[in-house]
XYZ file of C-alpha atoms in Angstrom:
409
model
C 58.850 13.258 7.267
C 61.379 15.496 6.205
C 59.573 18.889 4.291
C 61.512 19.506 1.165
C 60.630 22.679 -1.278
C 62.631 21.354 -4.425
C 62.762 23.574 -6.812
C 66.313 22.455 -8.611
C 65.447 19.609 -12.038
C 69.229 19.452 -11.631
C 69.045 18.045 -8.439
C 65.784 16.005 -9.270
C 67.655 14.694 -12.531
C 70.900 13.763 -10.212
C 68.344 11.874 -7.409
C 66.644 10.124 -10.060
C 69.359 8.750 -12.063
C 70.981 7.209 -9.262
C 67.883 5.876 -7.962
C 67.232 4.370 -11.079
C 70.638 2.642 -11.957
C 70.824 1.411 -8.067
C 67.144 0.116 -8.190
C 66.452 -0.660 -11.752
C 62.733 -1.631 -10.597
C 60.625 2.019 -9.968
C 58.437 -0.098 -7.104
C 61.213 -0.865 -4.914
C 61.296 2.171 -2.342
C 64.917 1.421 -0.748
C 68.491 -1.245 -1.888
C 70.818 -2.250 0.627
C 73.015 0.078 -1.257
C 70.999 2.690 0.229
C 70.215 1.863 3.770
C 70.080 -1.790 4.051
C 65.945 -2.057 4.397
C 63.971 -3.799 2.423
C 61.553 -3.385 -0.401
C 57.850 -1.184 -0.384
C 55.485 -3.438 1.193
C 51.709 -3.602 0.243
C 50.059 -1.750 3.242
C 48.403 -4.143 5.598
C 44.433 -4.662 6.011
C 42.282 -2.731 9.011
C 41.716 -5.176 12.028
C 37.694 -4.849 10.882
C 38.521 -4.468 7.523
C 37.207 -0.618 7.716
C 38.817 1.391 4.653
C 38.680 4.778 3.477
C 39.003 7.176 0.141
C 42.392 8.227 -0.088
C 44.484 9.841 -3.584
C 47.661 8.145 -3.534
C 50.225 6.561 -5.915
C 51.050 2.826 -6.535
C 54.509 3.641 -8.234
C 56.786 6.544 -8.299
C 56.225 8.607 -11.522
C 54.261 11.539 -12.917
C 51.418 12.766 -11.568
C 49.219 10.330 -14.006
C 50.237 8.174 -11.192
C 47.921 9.595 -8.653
C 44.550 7.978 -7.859
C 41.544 8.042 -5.600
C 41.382 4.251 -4.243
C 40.586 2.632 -1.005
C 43.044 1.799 1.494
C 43.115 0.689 5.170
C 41.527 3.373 7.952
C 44.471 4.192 10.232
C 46.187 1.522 12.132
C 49.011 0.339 13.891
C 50.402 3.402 15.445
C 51.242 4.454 18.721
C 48.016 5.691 20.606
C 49.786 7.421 23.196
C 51.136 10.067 21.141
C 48.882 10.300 18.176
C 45.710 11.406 17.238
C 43.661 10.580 14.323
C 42.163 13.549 12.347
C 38.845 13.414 10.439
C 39.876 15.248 7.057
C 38.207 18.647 6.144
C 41.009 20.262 4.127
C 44.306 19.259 2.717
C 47.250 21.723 0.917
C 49.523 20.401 -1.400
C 53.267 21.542 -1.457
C 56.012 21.265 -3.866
C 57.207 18.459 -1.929
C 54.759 16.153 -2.647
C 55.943 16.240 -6.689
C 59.200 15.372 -5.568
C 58.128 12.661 -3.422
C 55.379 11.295 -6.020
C 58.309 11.688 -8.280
C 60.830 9.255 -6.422
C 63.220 12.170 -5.591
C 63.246 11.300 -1.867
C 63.661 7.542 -1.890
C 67.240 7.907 -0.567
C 66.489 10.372 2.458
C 62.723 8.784 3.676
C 60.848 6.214 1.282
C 57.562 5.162 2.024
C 56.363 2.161 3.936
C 54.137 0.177 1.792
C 51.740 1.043 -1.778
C 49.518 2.750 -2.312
C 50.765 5.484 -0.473
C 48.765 9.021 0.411
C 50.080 11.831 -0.866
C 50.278 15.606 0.905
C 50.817 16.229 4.633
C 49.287 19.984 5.389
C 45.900 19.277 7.407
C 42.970 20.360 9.158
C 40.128 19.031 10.634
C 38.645 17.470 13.595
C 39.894 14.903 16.534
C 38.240 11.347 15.426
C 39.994 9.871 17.727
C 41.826 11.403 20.540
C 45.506 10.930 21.892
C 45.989 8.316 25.373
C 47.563 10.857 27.037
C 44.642 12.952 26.802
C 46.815 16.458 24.842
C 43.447 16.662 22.664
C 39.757 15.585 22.576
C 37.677 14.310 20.360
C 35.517 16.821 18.052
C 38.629 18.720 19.005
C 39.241 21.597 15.691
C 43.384 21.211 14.958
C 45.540 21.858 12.086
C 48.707 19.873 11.721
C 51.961 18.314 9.460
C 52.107 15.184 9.164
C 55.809 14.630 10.529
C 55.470 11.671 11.977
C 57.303 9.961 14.865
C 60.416 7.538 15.524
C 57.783 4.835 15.835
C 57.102 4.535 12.004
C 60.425 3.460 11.527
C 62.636 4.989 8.379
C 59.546 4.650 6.164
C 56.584 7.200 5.615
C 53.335 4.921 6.884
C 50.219 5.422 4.519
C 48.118 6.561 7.597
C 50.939 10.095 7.269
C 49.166 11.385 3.960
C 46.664 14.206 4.230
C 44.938 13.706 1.129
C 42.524 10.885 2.482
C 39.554 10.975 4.808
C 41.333 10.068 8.102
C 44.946 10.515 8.751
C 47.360 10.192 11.722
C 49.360 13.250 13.290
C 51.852 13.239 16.541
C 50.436 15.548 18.731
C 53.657 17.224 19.210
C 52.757 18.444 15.427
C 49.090 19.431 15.891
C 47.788 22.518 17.565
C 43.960 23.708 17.940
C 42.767 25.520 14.863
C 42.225 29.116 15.267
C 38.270 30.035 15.636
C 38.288 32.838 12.889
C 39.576 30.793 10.100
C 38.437 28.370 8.287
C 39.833 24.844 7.742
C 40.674 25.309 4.258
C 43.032 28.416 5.503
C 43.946 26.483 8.626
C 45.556 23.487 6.086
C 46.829 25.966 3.665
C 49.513 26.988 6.742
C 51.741 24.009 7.897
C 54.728 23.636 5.694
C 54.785 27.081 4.014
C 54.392 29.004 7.644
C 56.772 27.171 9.832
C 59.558 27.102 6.405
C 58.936 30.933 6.319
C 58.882 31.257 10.277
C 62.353 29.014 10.365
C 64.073 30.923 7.497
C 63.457 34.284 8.870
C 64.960 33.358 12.642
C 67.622 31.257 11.070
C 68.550 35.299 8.920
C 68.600 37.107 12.422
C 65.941 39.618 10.707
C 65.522 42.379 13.167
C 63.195 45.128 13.590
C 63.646 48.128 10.915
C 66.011 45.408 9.073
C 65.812 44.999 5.300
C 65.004 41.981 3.424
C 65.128 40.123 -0.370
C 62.493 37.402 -0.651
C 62.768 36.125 -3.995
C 59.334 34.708 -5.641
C 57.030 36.265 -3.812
C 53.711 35.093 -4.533
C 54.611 31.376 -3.842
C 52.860 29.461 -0.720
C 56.659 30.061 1.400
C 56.908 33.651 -0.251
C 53.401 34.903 0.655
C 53.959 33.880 4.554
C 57.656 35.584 4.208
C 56.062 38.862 3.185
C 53.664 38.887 5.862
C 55.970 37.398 8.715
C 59.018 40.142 7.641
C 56.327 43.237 7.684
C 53.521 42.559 10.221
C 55.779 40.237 13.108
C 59.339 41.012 12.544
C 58.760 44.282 11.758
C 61.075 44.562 8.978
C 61.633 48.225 7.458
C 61.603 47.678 4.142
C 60.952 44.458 2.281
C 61.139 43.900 -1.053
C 60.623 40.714 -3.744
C 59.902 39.744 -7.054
C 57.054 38.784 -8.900
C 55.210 39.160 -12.404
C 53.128 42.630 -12.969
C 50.107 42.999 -12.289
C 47.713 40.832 -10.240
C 50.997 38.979 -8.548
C 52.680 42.013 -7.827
C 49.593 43.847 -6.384
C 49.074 40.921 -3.979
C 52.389 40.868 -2.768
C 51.927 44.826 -1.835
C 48.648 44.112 -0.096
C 50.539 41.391 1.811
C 53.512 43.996 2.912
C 55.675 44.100 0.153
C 57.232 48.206 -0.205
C 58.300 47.442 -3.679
C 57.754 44.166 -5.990
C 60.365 43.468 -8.834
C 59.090 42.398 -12.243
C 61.048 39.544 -12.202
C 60.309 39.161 -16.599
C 61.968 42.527 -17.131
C 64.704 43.515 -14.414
C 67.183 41.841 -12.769
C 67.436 42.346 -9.306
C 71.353 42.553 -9.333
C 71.162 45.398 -11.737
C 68.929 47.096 -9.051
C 70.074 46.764 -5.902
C 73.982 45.704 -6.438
C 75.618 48.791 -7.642
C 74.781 51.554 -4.403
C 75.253 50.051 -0.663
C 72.454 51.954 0.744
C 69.809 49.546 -1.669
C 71.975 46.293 -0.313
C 69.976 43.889 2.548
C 70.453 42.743 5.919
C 68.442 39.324 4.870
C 68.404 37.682 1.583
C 65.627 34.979 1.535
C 66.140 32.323 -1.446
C 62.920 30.322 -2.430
C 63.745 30.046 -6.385
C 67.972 29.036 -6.516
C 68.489 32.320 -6.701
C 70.940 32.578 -4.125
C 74.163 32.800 -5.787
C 73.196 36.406 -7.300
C 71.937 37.612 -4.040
C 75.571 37.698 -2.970
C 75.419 41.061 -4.646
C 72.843 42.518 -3.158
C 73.220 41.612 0.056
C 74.955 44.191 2.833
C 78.380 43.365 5.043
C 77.673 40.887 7.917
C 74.154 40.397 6.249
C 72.608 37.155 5.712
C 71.466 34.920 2.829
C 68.976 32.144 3.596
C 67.784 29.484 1.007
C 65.195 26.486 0.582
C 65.607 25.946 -2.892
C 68.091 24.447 -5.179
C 70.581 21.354 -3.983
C 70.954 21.080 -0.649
C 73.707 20.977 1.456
C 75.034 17.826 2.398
C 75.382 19.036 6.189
C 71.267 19.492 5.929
C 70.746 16.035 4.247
C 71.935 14.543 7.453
C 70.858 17.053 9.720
C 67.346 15.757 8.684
C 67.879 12.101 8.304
C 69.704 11.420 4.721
C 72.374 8.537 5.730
C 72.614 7.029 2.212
C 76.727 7.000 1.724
C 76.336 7.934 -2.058
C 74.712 11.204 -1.022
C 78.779 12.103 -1.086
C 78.990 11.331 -4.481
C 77.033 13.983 -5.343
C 76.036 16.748 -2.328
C 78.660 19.476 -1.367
C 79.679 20.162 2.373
C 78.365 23.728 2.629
C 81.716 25.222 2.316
C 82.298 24.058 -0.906
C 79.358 25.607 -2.321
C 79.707 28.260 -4.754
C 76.769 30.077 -3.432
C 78.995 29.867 0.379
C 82.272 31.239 -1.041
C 80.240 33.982 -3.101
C 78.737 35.057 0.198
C 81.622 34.914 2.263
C 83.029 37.183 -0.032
C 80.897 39.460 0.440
C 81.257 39.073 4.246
C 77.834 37.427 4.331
C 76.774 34.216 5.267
C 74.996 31.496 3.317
C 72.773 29.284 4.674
C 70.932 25.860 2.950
C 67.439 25.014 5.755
C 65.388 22.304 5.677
C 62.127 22.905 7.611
C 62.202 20.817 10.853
C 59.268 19.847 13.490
C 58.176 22.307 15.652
C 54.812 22.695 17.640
C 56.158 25.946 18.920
C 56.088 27.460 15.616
C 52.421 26.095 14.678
C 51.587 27.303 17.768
C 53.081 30.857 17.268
C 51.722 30.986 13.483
C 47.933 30.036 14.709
C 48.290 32.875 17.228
C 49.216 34.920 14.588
C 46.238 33.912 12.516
C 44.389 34.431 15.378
C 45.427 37.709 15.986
C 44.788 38.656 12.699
C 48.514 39.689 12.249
C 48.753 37.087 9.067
C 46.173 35.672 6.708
C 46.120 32.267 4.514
C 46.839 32.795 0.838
C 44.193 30.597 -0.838
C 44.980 29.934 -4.716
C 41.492 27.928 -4.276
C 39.736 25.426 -3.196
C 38.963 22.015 -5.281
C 36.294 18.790 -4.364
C 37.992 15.777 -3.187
C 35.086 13.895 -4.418
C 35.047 14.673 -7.742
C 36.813 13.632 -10.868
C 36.396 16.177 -12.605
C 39.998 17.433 -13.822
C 39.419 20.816 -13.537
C 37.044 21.484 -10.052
C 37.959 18.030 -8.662
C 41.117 17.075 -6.510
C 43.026 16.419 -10.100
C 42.758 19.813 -10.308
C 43.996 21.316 -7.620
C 47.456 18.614 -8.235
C 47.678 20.376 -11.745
C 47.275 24.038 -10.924
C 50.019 23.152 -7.875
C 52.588 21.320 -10.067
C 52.373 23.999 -12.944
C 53.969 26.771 -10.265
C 51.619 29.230 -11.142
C 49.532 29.648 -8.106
C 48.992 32.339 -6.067
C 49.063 31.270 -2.640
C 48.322 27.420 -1.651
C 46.147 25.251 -3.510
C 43.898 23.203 -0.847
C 41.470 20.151 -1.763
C 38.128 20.251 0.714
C 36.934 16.698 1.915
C 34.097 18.313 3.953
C 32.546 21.883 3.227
């Protein structure tokens, strides 16, 4: 499954009125228009009829949609190459609102309702890969990315937020011993996106480097990746005063812009010494960083629309994706850079074990550290200290850090 951090309602308004004038009926996952499959399926019954407690959604919608309801326990995948992991923790993402949401039904639709939501996870080996990568009892922390053998549908056995799910093992690693499983889940999506973007920039040691939104799950990762691995010289990015901005320094931040009163542009555009060497984008801000950043530097960005080059890079196929995606060097945000003899870059975060694995021996290390906005009860209901919880304080894009529900403390 294709890791999205959406942060555009331009491009969520585009995605969902063409879904809905294609589709007319919110149920139906996929149209011939789109790819030729055919409709969401109701997810088929255990072999012993075991279930398990899973939230998931029934219907693409608001997050009113999501539920705790029984499905199936994990079945019908290929035992040779994945494991299924007993649930401790689960982190949600900004991807999961645009997938609740039906903002991804064109690129990778889900297999069959009610489907799981969230794919950051930790926990232990139930029940252990045939080719014997992992054993059971086994500590591992994984994204759920799935493999070609679900097809061009998300399976419900994918989602995190559940008491069993299914990973490939070429997406699982061993969990570090000094964290904790809550941390350990908290990592996936926002650590690899981080640890992608900042190769993808060519950020080199003593370099300088923009990372807009700083206290975000990708932007707290950035911070620490930049300073403490890439050893960046000076890095610099934007948040609100005060408790925000004080994390972001403890994380390796040199200076923090009050993002409610200044304007980076006014800042850093006007003297070349102040420019970057790396721009990193996580809040569509990339079209002013053209102005800050130095000749030959770099711009990087996860947020906004995406590229059409990246749509099929990861998967996207649909033909009226050309109706409405740009080839990257149409973009405004391309010709501003190249301008400024810079480069732009769109990046979607793609599967790698290497990078979990480099990331948990950073954790391990103690180079990097999980940023925890808290920690919420999948068993309860309550809407504040229960799982609900956890979705609103997520959605509202005011955390600190990652928001992670526990199954088992």
């Amino acid at each position: 499954f294709c890791s999205w951090v959406m942060h555009s309602s331009q491009y969520q308004f585009v995605i969902r009125s063409l879904v809905t004038t294609l589709l007319q009926d919110d149920t139906c996952a996929t149209h011939p228009l789109i790819n030729g499959s055919q409709s969401v399926r109701f997810m088929s019954n255990h072999p012993n009829q075991r279930t398990m407690k899973a939230v998931g959604f029934s219907k693409y919608g608001k997050p009113a949609n999501l539920k705790m309801t029984e499905v199936p326990f994990p079945h019908g995948f290929n035992p040779k190459t994945n494991i299924i992991i007993k649930v401790h923790a689960s982190s949600i993402n900004p991807v999961d609102k645009a997938l609740l949401g039906g903002d991804l039904k064109m690129v990778r639709p889900v297999a069959s309702f009610p489907h799981v939501i969230s794919y950051d996870v930790a926990g232990v080996v139930e029940q252990a890969d045939e080719n014997g990568t992992f054993t059971v009892g086994e500590p591992v922390f994984a994204r759920l990315f799935g493999d070609s053998s679900d097809g061009n549908k998300t399976p419900w056995f994918r989602g995190a937020m559940a008491e069993y799910c299914v990973a490939h093992i070429s997406n699982a690693v061993s969990k570090p011993e000094n964290i904790s499983f809550e941390e350990a889940a908290s990592i996936p999506l926002v650590g690899m996106t981080a640890l992608q973007v900042l190769k993808t920039s060519g950020l080199k040691e003593g370099d300088s480097i923009f990372i807009s939104g700083g206290p975000g799950g990708v932007g707290t990762m950035a911070i620490q990746l930049a300073k403490h691995v890439f050893k960046a010289g000076r890095v610099v990015t934007t948040a609100s005063k005060g408790e925000k901005a004080e994390m972001c320094k403890s994380l390796g931040a040199d200076e923090v812009v009050d993002y409610k009163s200044q304007k980076f542009t006014d800042l850093y555009s006007k003297d070349v010494s102040n420019k970057f060497d790396v721009c990193f984008d996580t809040t569509a801000e990339s079209l002013d960083m053209a102005e800050i950043v130095k000749e030959g530097g770099s711009i990087v960005t996860i947020a906004g629309m995406p590229t059409l080059e990246e749509i099929r890079r990861i998967g996207g196929s649909a033909w009226i994706l050309k109706l409405f995606l740009k080839r990257k060097q149409k973009r405004k945000e391309f010709k501003a850079a190249q301008a400024a003899n810079a480069s732009w870059t769109y990046l979607f975060l793609s599967p790698s074990g290497d990078d979990l694995r480099a990331l948990a021996e950073h954790l391990q290390s103690g180079t990097i550290k999980a940023v925890l906005d808290g920690t919420w009860d999948f068993h309860s209901e309550d809407i504040e200290s229960g799982w609900q919880g956890a979705f609103t304080r997520s959605f509202s894009g005011r955390a600190k850090g990652k928001c992670v529900v526990t199954m088992i403390s």
